[in-house]
mmCIF file of C-alpha atoms in Angstrom:
data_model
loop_
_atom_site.group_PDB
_atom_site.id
_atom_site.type_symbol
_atom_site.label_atom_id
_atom_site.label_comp_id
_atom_site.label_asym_id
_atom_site.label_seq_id
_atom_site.Cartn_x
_atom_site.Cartn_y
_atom_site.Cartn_z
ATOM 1 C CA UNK W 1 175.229 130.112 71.585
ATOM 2 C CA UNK W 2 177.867 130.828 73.709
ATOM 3 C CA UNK W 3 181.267 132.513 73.245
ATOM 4 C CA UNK W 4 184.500 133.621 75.457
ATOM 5 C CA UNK W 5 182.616 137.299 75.212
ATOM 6 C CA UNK W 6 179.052 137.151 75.181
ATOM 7 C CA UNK W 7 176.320 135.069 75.185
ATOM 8 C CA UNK W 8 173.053 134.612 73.276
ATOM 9 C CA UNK W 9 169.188 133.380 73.281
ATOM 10 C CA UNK W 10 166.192 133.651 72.274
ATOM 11 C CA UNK W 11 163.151 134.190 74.928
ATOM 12 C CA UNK W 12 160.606 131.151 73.571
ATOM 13 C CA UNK W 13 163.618 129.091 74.159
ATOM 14 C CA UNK W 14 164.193 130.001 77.963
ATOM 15 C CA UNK W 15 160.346 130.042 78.327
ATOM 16 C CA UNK W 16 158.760 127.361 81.114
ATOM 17 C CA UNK W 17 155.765 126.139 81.037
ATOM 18 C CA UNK W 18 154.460 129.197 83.477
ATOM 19 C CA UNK W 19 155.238 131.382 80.897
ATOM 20 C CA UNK W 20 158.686 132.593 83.158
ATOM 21 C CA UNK W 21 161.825 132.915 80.809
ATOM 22 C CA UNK W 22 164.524 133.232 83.488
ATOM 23 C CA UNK W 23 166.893 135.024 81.157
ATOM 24 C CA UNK W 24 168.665 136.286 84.510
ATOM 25 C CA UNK W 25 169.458 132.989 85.646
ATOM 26 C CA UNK W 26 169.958 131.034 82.882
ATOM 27 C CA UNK W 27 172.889 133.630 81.331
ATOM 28 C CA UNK W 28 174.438 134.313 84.884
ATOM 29 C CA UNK W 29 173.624 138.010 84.694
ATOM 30 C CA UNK W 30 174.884 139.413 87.999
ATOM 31 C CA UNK W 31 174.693 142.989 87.376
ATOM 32 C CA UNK W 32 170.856 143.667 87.373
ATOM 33 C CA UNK W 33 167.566 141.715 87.405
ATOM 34 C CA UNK W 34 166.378 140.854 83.881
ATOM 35 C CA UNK W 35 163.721 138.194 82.963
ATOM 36 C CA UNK W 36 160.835 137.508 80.613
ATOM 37 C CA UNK W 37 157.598 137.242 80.924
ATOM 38 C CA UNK W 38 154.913 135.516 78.296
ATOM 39 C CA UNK W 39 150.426 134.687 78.373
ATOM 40 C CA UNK W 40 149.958 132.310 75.508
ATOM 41 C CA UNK W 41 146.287 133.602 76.350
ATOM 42 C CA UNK W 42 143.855 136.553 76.502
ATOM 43 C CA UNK W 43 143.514 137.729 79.841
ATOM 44 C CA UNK W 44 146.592 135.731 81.343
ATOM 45 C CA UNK W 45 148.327 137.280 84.079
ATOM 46 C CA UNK W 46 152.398 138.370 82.981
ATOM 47 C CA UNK W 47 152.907 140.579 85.774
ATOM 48 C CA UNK W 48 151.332 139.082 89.121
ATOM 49 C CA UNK W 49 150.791 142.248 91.437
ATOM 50 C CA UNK W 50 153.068 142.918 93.419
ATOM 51 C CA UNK W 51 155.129 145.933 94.868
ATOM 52 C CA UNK W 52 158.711 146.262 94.987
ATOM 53 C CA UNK W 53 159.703 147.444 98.323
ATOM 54 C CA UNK W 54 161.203 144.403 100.350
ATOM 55 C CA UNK W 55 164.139 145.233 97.483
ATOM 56 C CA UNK W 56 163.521 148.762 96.743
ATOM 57 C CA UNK W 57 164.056 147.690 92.819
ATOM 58 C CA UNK W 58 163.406 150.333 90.466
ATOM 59 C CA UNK W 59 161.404 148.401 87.149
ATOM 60 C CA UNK W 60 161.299 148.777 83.902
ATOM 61 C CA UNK W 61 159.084 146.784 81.517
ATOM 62 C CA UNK W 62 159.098 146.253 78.089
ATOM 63 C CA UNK W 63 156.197 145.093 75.797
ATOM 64 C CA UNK W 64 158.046 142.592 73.428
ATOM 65 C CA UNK W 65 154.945 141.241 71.537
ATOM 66 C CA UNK W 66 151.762 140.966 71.372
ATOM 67 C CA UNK W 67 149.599 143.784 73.604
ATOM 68 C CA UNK W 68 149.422 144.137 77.824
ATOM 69 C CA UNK W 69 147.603 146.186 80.062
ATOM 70 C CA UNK W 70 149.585 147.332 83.235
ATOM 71 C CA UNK W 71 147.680 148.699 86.202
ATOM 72 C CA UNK W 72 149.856 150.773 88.302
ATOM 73 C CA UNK W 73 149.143 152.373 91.625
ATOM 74 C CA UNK W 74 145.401 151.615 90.261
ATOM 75 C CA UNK W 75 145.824 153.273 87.248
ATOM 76 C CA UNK W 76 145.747 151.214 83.762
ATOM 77 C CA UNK W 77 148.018 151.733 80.981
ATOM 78 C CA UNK W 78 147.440 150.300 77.578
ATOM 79 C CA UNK W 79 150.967 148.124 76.546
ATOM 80 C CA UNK W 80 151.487 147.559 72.794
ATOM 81 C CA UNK W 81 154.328 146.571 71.206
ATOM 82 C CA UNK W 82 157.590 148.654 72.089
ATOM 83 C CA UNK W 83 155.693 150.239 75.018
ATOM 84 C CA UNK W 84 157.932 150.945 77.854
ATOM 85 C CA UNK W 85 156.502 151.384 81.518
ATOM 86 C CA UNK W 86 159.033 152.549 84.063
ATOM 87 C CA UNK W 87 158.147 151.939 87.731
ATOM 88 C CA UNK W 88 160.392 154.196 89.888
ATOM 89 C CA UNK W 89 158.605 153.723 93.096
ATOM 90 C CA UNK W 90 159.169 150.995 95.032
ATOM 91 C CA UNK W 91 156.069 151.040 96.720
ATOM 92 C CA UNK W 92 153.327 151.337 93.678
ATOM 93 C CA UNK W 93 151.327 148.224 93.301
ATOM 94 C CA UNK W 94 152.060 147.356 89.991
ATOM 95 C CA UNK W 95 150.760 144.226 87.334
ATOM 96 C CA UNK W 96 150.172 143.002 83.365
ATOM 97 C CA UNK W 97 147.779 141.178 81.535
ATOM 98 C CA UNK W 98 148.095 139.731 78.051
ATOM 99 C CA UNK W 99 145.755 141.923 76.032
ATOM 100 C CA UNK W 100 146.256 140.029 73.213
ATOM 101 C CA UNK W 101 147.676 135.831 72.362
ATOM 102 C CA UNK W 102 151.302 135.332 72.396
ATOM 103 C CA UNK W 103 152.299 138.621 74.838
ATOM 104 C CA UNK W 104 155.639 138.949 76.112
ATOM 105 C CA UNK W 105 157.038 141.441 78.292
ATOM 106 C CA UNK W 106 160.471 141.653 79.182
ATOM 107 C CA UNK W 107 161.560 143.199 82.487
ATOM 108 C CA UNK W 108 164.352 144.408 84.261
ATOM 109 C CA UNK W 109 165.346 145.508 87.774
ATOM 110 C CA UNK W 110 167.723 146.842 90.455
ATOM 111 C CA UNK W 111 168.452 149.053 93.456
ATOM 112 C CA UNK W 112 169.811 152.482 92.522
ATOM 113 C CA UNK W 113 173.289 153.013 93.608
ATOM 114 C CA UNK W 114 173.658 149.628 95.010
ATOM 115 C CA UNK W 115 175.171 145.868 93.358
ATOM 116 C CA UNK W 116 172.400 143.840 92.135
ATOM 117 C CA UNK W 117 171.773 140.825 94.223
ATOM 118 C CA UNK W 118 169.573 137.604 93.472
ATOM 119 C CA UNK W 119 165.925 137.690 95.270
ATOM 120 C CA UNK W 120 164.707 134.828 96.751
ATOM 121 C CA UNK W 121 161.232 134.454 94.465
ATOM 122 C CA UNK W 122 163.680 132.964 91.519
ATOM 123 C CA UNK W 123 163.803 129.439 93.835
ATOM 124 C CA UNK W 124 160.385 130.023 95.290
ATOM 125 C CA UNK W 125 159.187 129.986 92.133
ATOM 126 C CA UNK W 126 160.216 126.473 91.347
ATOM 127 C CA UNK W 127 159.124 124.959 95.168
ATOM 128 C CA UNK W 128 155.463 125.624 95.439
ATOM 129 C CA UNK W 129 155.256 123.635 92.444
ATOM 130 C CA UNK W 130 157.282 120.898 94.716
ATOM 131 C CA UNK W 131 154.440 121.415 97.369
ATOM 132 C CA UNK W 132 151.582 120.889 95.396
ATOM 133 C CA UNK W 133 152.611 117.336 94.519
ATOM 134 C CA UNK W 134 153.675 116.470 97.743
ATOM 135 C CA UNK W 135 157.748 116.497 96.855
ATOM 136 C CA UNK W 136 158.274 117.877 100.477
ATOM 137 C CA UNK W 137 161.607 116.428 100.466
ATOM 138 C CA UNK W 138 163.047 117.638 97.234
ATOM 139 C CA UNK W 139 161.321 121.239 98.049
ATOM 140 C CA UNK W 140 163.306 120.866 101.276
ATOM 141 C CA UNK W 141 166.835 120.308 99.175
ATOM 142 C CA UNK W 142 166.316 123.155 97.187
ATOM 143 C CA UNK W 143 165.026 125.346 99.933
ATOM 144 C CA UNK W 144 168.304 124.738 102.107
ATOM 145 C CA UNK W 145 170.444 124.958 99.171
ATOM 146 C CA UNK W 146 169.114 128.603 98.488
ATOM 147 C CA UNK W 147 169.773 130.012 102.013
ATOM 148 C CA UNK W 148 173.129 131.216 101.145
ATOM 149 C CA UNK W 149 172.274 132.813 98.051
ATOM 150 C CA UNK W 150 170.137 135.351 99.117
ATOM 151 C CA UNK W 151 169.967 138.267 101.192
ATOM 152 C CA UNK W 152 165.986 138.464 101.383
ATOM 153 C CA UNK W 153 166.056 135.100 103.044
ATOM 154 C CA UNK W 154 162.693 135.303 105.340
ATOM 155 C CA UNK W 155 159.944 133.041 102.491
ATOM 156 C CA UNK W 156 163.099 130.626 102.363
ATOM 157 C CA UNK W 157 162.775 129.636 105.850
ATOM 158 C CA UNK W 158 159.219 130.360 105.733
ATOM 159 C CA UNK W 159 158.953 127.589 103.326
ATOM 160 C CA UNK W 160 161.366 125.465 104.511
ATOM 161 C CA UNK W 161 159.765 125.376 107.432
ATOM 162 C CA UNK W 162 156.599 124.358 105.973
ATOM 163 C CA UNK W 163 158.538 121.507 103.967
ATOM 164 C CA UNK W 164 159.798 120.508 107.246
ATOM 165 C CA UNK W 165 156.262 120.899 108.941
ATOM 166 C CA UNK W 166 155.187 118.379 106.144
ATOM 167 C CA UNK W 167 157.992 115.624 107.193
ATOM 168 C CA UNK W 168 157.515 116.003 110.755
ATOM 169 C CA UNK W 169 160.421 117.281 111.707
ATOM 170 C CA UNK W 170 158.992 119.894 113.881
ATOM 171 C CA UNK W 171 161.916 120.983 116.141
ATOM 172 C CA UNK W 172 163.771 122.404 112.884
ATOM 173 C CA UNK W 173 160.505 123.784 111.448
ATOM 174 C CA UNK W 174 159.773 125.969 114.836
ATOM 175 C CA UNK W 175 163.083 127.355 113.927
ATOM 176 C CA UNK W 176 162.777 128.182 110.709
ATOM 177 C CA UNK W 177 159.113 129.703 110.905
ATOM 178 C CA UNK W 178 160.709 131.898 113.527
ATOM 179 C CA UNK W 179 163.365 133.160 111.503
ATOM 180 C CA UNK W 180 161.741 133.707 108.621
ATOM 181 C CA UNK W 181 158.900 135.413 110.829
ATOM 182 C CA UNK W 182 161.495 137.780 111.954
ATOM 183 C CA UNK W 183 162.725 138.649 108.445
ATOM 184 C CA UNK W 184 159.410 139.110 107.326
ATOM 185 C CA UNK W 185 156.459 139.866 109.689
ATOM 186 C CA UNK W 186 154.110 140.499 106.904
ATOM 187 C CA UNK W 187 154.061 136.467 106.497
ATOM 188 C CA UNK W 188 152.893 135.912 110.162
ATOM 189 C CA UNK W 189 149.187 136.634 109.054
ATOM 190 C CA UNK W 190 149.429 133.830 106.549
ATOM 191 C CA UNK W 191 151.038 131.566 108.751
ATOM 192 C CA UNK W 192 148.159 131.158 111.024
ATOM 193 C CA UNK W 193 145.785 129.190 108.323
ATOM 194 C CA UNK W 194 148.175 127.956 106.064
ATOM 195 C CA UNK W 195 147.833 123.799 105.481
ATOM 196 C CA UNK W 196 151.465 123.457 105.298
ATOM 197 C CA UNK W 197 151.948 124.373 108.705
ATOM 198 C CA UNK W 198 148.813 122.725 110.489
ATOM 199 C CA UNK W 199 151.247 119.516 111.785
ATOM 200 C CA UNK W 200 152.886 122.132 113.927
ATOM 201 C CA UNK W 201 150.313 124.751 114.517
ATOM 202 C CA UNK W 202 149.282 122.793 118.097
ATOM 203 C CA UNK W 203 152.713 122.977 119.168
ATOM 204 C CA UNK W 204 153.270 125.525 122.141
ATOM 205 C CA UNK W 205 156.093 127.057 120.676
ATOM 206 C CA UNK W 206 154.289 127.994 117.779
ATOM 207 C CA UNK W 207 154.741 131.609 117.269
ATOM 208 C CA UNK W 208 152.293 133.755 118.480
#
């Protein structure tokens, strides 16, 4: 429901078939990172593992229902109900499983002392699924779309320019794989073997 003053939801309403409820997005929350997170299963990943320094977010997550088990900086911590695990380090690997059916952890996110801004994985998200059934033109749309949005721009070109690899329009996907290369270096180890860039990869000016 939504008023002049507030707005509100539920979570299994928002949630997508991957489990993501973007409760960021869909509410236009602009003042810090909030979404939800749900395994219908046993043993389904919530939290993929990941570390947060590219945005040097501070985390917080919130077991909603059900029962997860986090595993930060390689230690595990049991997650029932109302359990709250606050990641203050940027840099500590950090991830969730469902413990239990039906688990849903809620999370939120930001940069001390700084406004929140969008990251790029919220449309990232929705293209690989573009990729693996060949949409390489609709993945392009939203990819070039998105470039304004975000400062942490460097898998947007990165997988623009494998959309654009895809179509064979390799002049513009050069381009992009170098930009987003020089955004994010950590992607040029990737870039060497990935299938999405093999109608470009004889190309001279391939990067290095």
């Amino acid at each position: 429901m939504t008023e002049t003053s507030y707005q509100t939801g539920r979570i299994a309403d928002l949630e997508r078939p991957d489990g993501w409820s973007p409760i960021r997005r869909a509410l236009g929350v602009s003042a810090f990172g909030i979404n939800a997170w749900t395994g219908q299963e046993a043993g389904a990943t919530i939290i993929s593992e990941h570390d947060e320094q590219p945005s040097g977010h501070e985390e917080l997550y919130l077991v909603v229902a059900g029962r997860a088990t986090f595993t930060v900086g390689g230690k595990e911590v049991d997650g029932p109900v109302g359990t709250i695990v606050f990641v203050r380090d940027p840099a500590a690997k950090r991830g969730a499983i469902a413990a239990e059916p039906g688990t849903t952890v809620l999370a939120v996110g930001g940069r001390p002392g700084e406004a929140y801004r969008p990251r790029s994985w919220e449309t990232n998200v929705d293209v690989l699924p573009l990729f693996g059934s060949g949409r390489h033109e609709e993945a392009k749309r939203v990819l070039i779309d998105a470039l304004d949005r975000y400062d942490d721009r460097g898998t947007i070109l990165y997988n623009l320019a494998c959309a654009e690899a895809q179509l064979g329009e390799t002049d513009a996907a050069l381009d992009h794989l170098a930009a987003g290369l020089k955004e994010r270096p950590d992607l040029a180890e990737g870039a060497r073997d990935d299938s999405d860039l093999a109608p470009i990869r004889d190309d001279p000016r391939f990067p290095a």
